[in-house]
Coordinates of C-alpha atoms and ligand atoms in Angstrom, one line a residue:
D1254 CA -32.9 39.5 -2.4
K1255 CA -29.6 41.2 -2.0
E1256 CA -27.7 38.1 -0.7
L1257 CA -29.5 35.9 -3.1
Y1258 CA -28.6 38.0 -6.1
Q1259 CA -25.0 38.1 -4.9
E1260 CA -25.0 34.3 -4.9
Y1261 CA -26.4 34.3 -8.4
L1262 CA -23.7 36.8 -9.6
C1263 CA -20.9 34.8 -8.0
A1264 CA -22.1 31.6 -9.8
A1265 CA -22.4 33.4 -13.1
V1266 CA -18.9 34.9 -12.8
E1267 CA -17.4 31.5 -11.8
I1268 CA -18.8 29.8 -14.9
A1269 CA -18.2 32.7 -17.3
K1270 CA -14.5 32.5 -16.4
K1271 CA -14.5 28.7 -17.0
A1272 CA -16.2 29.3 -20.3
G1273 CA -13.7 32.0 -21.1
E1274 CA -10.8 29.5 -20.6
E1275 CA -12.4 27.3 -23.1
I1276 CA -12.8 30.2 -25.6
R1277 CA -9.2 31.3 -25.1
A1278 CA -7.9 27.8 -25.6
T1279 CA -9.3 27.6 -29.1
F1280 CA -9.3 31.3 -30.1
Q1281 CA -6.2 31.1 -32.4
S1282 CA -6.9 27.7 -34.0
K1283 CA -8.9 26.9 -37.1
K1284 CA -12.6 26.4 -36.1
T1285 CA -15.1 24.0 -37.5
V1286 CA -17.9 26.3 -38.6
E1287 CA -21.5 25.6 -39.4
M1288 CA -24.2 27.9 -40.8
K1289 CA -27.5 28.6 -39.0
S1290 CA -30.2 30.9 -40.3
S1291 CA -28.0 32.6 -43.0
P1292 CA -24.5 32.2 -44.5
A1293 CA -23.4 34.9 -42.0
D1294 CA -25.1 33.3 -38.9
L1295 CA -22.4 31.0 -37.7
V1296 CA -21.9 28.4 -34.9
T1297 CA -18.8 26.5 -33.8
E1298 CA -18.2 23.5 -31.6
T1299 CA -17.0 25.9 -28.9
D1300 CA -20.4 27.8 -28.9
Q1301 CA -22.2 24.5 -28.3
K1302 CA -19.7 23.1 -25.7
V1303 CA -19.6 26.3 -23.7
E1304 CA -23.4 26.6 -23.6
Q1305 CA -23.7 23.1 -22.2
L1306 CA -21.0 23.9 -19.7
I1307 CA -22.7 27.0 -18.5
I1308 CA -26.2 25.5 -18.4
S1309 CA -25.2 22.3 -16.6
F1310 CA -23.3 24.3 -14.0
L1311 CA -26.1 26.8 -13.3
R1312 CA -28.8 24.0 -13.4
S1313 CA -26.9 22.0 -10.8
K1314 CA -26.8 25.1 -8.5
F1315 CA -30.3 26.4 -9.2
P1316 CA -32.4 23.4 -10.2
D1317 CA -35.7 25.4 -10.1
H1318 CA -34.5 28.0 -12.5
C1319 CA -35.3 28.2 -16.3
F1320 CA -32.9 28.6 -19.1
I1321 CA -32.8 30.2 -22.5
G1322 CA -29.6 29.6 -24.5
E1323 CA -28.7 30.6 -28.1
E1324 CA -27.5 27.2 -29.2
T1325 CA -30.2 25.3 -27.3
T1326 CA -32.8 27.4 -29.1
A1327 CA -31.0 26.9 -32.4
A1328 CA -31.2 23.1 -31.7
G1329 CA -35.0 23.5 -31.6
V1330 CA -35.8 24.0 -27.9
H1331 CA -38.7 26.5 -27.6
C1332 CA -37.5 29.9 -26.3
E1333 CA -40.0 31.2 -23.7
L1334 CA -39.5 33.9 -21.1
T1335 CA -41.8 33.5 -18.1
D1336 CA -41.8 35.2 -14.6
N1337 CA -39.6 32.4 -13.2
P1338 CA -36.0 33.1 -12.6
T1339 CA -34.5 32.5 -16.1
W1340 CA -30.9 32.5 -17.1
I1341 CA -30.4 33.9 -20.6
I1342 CA -27.2 32.8 -22.1
D1343 CA -25.0 33.6 -25.1
P1344 CA -22.0 31.3 -24.8
V1345 CA -20.0 33.2 -27.5
D1346 CA -21.4 36.6 -28.4
G1347 CA -19.4 37.6 -31.5
T1348 CA -19.2 34.1 -33.0
T1349 CA -18.1 35.7 -36.3
N1350 CA -15.3 37.5 -34.5
F1351 CA -14.4 34.2 -32.8
V1352 CA -14.2 32.4 -36.1
H1353 CA -11.8 35.1 -37.4
S1354 CA -9.8 35.4 -34.2
F1355 CA -10.9 39.1 -33.9
Q1356 CA -10.6 39.9 -30.2
F1357 CA -14.2 41.1 -29.4
V1358 CA -15.9 38.0 -28.1
A1359 CA -17.8 37.6 -24.9
V1360 CA -19.6 35.2 -22.7
S1361 CA -23.0 36.8 -21.9
I1362 CA -25.0 35.5 -18.9
G1363 CA -28.1 37.4 -17.7
L1364 CA -30.7 36.5 -15.1
S1365 CA -34.3 37.6 -15.5
V1366 CA -36.8 37.6 -12.6
S1367 CA -40.4 38.5 -13.3
K1368 CA -39.2 39.4 -16.8
E1369 CA -36.8 42.0 -15.5
N1370 CA -33.0 41.5 -16.0
V1371 CA -31.5 41.7 -12.5
V1372 CA -28.0 40.2 -12.8
G1373 CA -25.6 40.5 -15.7
V1374 CA -22.2 39.1 -16.5
V1375 CA -20.4 39.9 -19.8
Y1376 CA -16.9 38.5 -20.0
N1377 CA -14.3 39.1 -22.8
P1378 CA -11.8 36.3 -22.1
I1379 CA -9.3 37.6 -24.8
L1380 CA -9.0 41.1 -23.3
D1381 CA -9.8 39.7 -19.8
E1382 CA -12.5 42.2 -19.1
L1383 CA -15.3 41.2 -16.8
F1384 CA -18.5 43.5 -16.7
T1385 CA -20.9 42.7 -13.9
A1386 CA -24.0 44.2 -12.4
I1387 CA -26.8 43.4 -9.9
K1388 CA -30.0 45.4 -9.8
G1389 CA -29.6 48.4 -7.5
Q1390 CA -25.9 47.7 -6.8
G1391 CA -24.1 49.5 -9.6
A1392 CA -22.1 48.2 -12.6
Y1393 CA -18.4 47.2 -12.6
C1394 CA -15.6 46.3 -15.0
N1395 CA -13.0 44.0 -13.3
G1396 CA -14.4 45.1 -10.0
K1397 CA -14.1 48.9 -10.6
P1398 CA -17.3 51.0 -10.8
I1399 CA -18.2 52.1 -14.3
S1400 CA -20.6 54.8 -15.5
C1401 CA -21.9 55.9 -18.9
S1402 CA -21.1 59.3 -20.5
K1403 CA -24.5 60.9 -19.8
Q1404 CA -24.2 62.5 -23.3
Q1405 CA -27.6 63.9 -24.5
D1406 CA -26.6 65.6 -27.7
I1407 CA -26.5 63.3 -30.8
S1408 CA -24.1 65.7 -32.6
Q1409 CA -21.5 65.0 -29.9
C1410 CA -21.7 61.3 -29.8
L1411 CA -19.9 58.1 -30.9
A1412 CA -22.5 55.6 -32.1
L1413 CA -22.2 51.9 -32.2
V1414 CA -24.1 50.1 -35.0
E1415 CA -24.2 46.6 -36.4
I1416 CA -25.3 45.0 -39.7
G1417 CA -26.0 41.7 -38.1
S1418 CA -26.3 38.3 -39.8
S1419 CA -29.4 38.8 -42.0
R1420 CA -28.5 39.1 -45.7
V1421 CA -32.1 39.8 -46.8
S1422 CA -31.8 42.7 -49.2
A1423 CA -34.6 44.8 -47.7
H1424 CA -33.1 44.5 -44.2
L1425 CA -29.7 45.4 -45.5
Q1426 CA -31.0 48.5 -47.3
T1427 CA -32.9 49.7 -44.2
K1428 CA -29.9 49.1 -41.9
L1429 CA -27.6 51.0 -44.2
Q1430 CA -30.1 53.8 -44.5
N1431 CA -30.4 54.0 -40.7
I1432 CA -26.6 54.2 -40.4
S1433 CA -26.6 57.0 -42.9
S1434 CA -29.4 58.9 -41.0
I1435 CA -27.4 58.6 -37.8
L1436 CA -24.3 60.0 -39.6
Q1437 CA -26.5 62.9 -40.9
Q1438 CA -27.4 63.9 -37.4
G1439 CA -23.7 64.9 -37.1
V1440 CA -22.4 62.1 -34.8
H1441 CA -18.6 62.0 -34.5
G1442 CA -18.4 58.5 -35.9
V1443 CA -19.9 55.0 -36.0
R1444 CA -18.2 51.8 -34.8
S1445 CA -19.1 48.1 -34.9
L1446 CA -17.5 45.7 -32.5
G1447 CA -19.3 42.6 -33.7
S1448 CA -20.6 41.7 -30.3
A1449 CA -23.9 43.2 -29.1
A1450 CA -23.0 42.5 -25.5
L1451 CA -19.7 44.3 -25.8
N1452 CA -21.3 47.2 -27.7
I1453 CA -23.7 47.7 -24.8
C1454 CA -20.9 47.4 -22.3
Q1455 CA -18.9 50.1 -24.2
V1456 CA -21.9 52.5 -23.7
A1457 CA -22.0 51.4 -20.0
R1458 CA -18.3 52.3 -19.5
G1459 CA -18.6 55.6 -21.4
G1460 CA -16.5 54.4 -24.4
G1461 CA -19.4 55.0 -26.8
D1462 CA -22.7 56.9 -26.3
V1463 CA -25.4 55.0 -28.1
Y1464 CA -25.9 51.6 -29.7
V1465 CA -28.7 50.5 -32.0
E1466 CA -29.5 47.2 -33.6
H1467 CA -32.4 45.5 -35.3
G1468 CA -32.3 41.7 -35.5
I1469 CA -30.5 40.7 -32.3
H1470 CA -31.8 38.2 -29.8
C1471 CA -32.7 38.2 -26.1
W1472 CA -29.4 36.4 -25.3
D1473 CA -27.4 39.2 -26.9
M1474 CA -28.9 41.9 -24.7
A1475 CA -30.2 40.5 -21.4
A1476 CA -26.9 40.8 -19.4
G1477 CA -25.9 44.1 -21.1
D1478 CA -29.3 45.6 -20.3
I1479 CA -28.8 45.5 -16.5
I1480 CA -25.1 46.4 -16.8
L1481 CA -25.9 49.5 -18.8
R1482 CA -28.9 50.6 -16.6
E1483 CA -26.8 50.1 -13.5
A1484 CA -24.1 52.3 -15.1
G1485 CA -26.7 55.1 -15.4
G1486 CA -27.8 54.4 -19.0
V1487 CA -31.1 53.5 -20.6
T1488 CA -32.3 50.7 -22.9
I1489 CA -35.4 51.3 -25.0
D1490 CA -37.3 49.8 -27.9
P1491 CA -36.1 51.5 -31.1
K1492 CA -39.7 52.7 -31.7
G1493 CA -39.4 54.7 -28.5
G1494 CA -41.2 52.6 -25.9
P1495 CA -39.8 50.5 -23.1
L1496 CA -37.4 47.7 -24.0
D1497 CA -39.0 44.4 -25.0
L1498 CA -36.4 41.7 -24.5
M1499 CA -38.1 39.3 -27.0
S1500 CA -38.7 41.9 -29.8
R1501 CA -35.3 41.4 -31.5
C1502 CA -34.1 45.1 -31.3
L1503 CA -32.9 47.8 -29.0
I1504 CA -31.4 51.2 -28.5
A1505 CA -28.9 51.3 -25.6
A1506 CA -27.9 54.9 -24.7
S1507 CA -26.2 57.1 -22.2
S1508 CA -29.3 59.2 -21.7
P1509 CA -33.1 59.1 -22.4
Q1510 CA -32.7 62.2 -24.6
L1511 CA -30.1 60.6 -26.8
A1512 CA -32.0 57.3 -27.1
L1513 CA -35.1 59.2 -28.3
S1514 CA -33.0 61.3 -30.8
V1515 CA -31.7 58.1 -32.4
S1516 CA -35.1 56.5 -32.3
A1517 CA -36.5 59.5 -34.2
C1518 CA -34.2 59.1 -37.2
L1519 CA -34.7 55.3 -37.7
T1520 CA -36.8 53.3 -40.1
H1521 CA -38.0 50.3 -38.1
I1522 CA -37.6 46.7 -39.1
D1523 CA -39.9 44.0 -37.6
Y1524 CA -38.3 40.7 -37.0
Q1525 CA -40.1 37.5 -35.8
R1526 CA -40.0 37.6 -32.0
D1527 CA -37.8 35.3 -29.9
Ligands
IPD1977 C1 -24.3 38.4 -32.9 C2 -23.4 39.6 -32.4 C3 -23.4 40.6 -33.5 C4 -24.8 41.1 -33.8 C5 -25.7 40.0 -34.2 C6 -25.7 38.9 -33.1 P1 -23.7 36.0 -31.9 O1 -24.4 37.4 -31.8 O2 -23.9 40.1 -31.2 O3 -22.7 41.8 -33.0 O4 -24.7 42.0 -34.9 O5 -27.0 40.5 -34.4 O6 -26.5 37.8 -33.5 O7 -24.5 35.2 -33.0 O8 -22.3 36.2 -32.3 O9 -23.9 35.4 -30.6

């Protein structure tokens, strides 16, 4: 598997960089924006074009593999994770940031085999930061090994949170209440980068200690999941069990203890599964 996974990673890096060129080229210009599930759930021509670019490249290299992509799913293609090797792709994670030329955007490409994420690439083309991981082979940023903080104490941590794109009043209330509960545990601060993949990579590199979100999708977390676990961190379901990639929520943390401390102070929100 080792050589095969290397080959998969090389292909994903090659196409993430090409996708990154496309994102950089339009980053400062005015974008044509359309709404998806809510007024805050956006898509641009770049998201669609970049997803096509990534999928056609990987499909030509690995014709037997399956694909799940954010924009393909939005266009009505059924999103199904099987045991087959499946590329899980977010062409522009942080679309709202992209629309506003706010520099935290990323191409996120994960590969799941037997429903386990085994290869991950998260590339921020604006800051030129490339996070990569292969199962059992460590996590890297621009080729240098990274590791998470190992922080266990919630009162010593920097927490990453997101509001997400739902504007359903009950969701907003619970999310704000959860942020308040986390603050009341004495955390040093809360931050929102506006990209789930980059939030997870911050935890992986030790720049933040824990990240929680309800309402995200499998393409926001597949690549980040393996990058963080290879950096020594953990991903769990916010209710405390193992991560379920299709369940629309996660806690990504620098230690199991911290993940469970955050889990204990949350009110959970059930979203329709991917
Ligand atoms: C979104 C971002 C954002 C998170 C949302 C995601 P997108 O992904 O990751 O940080 O809060 O829940 O949907 O739509 O920009 O790919």
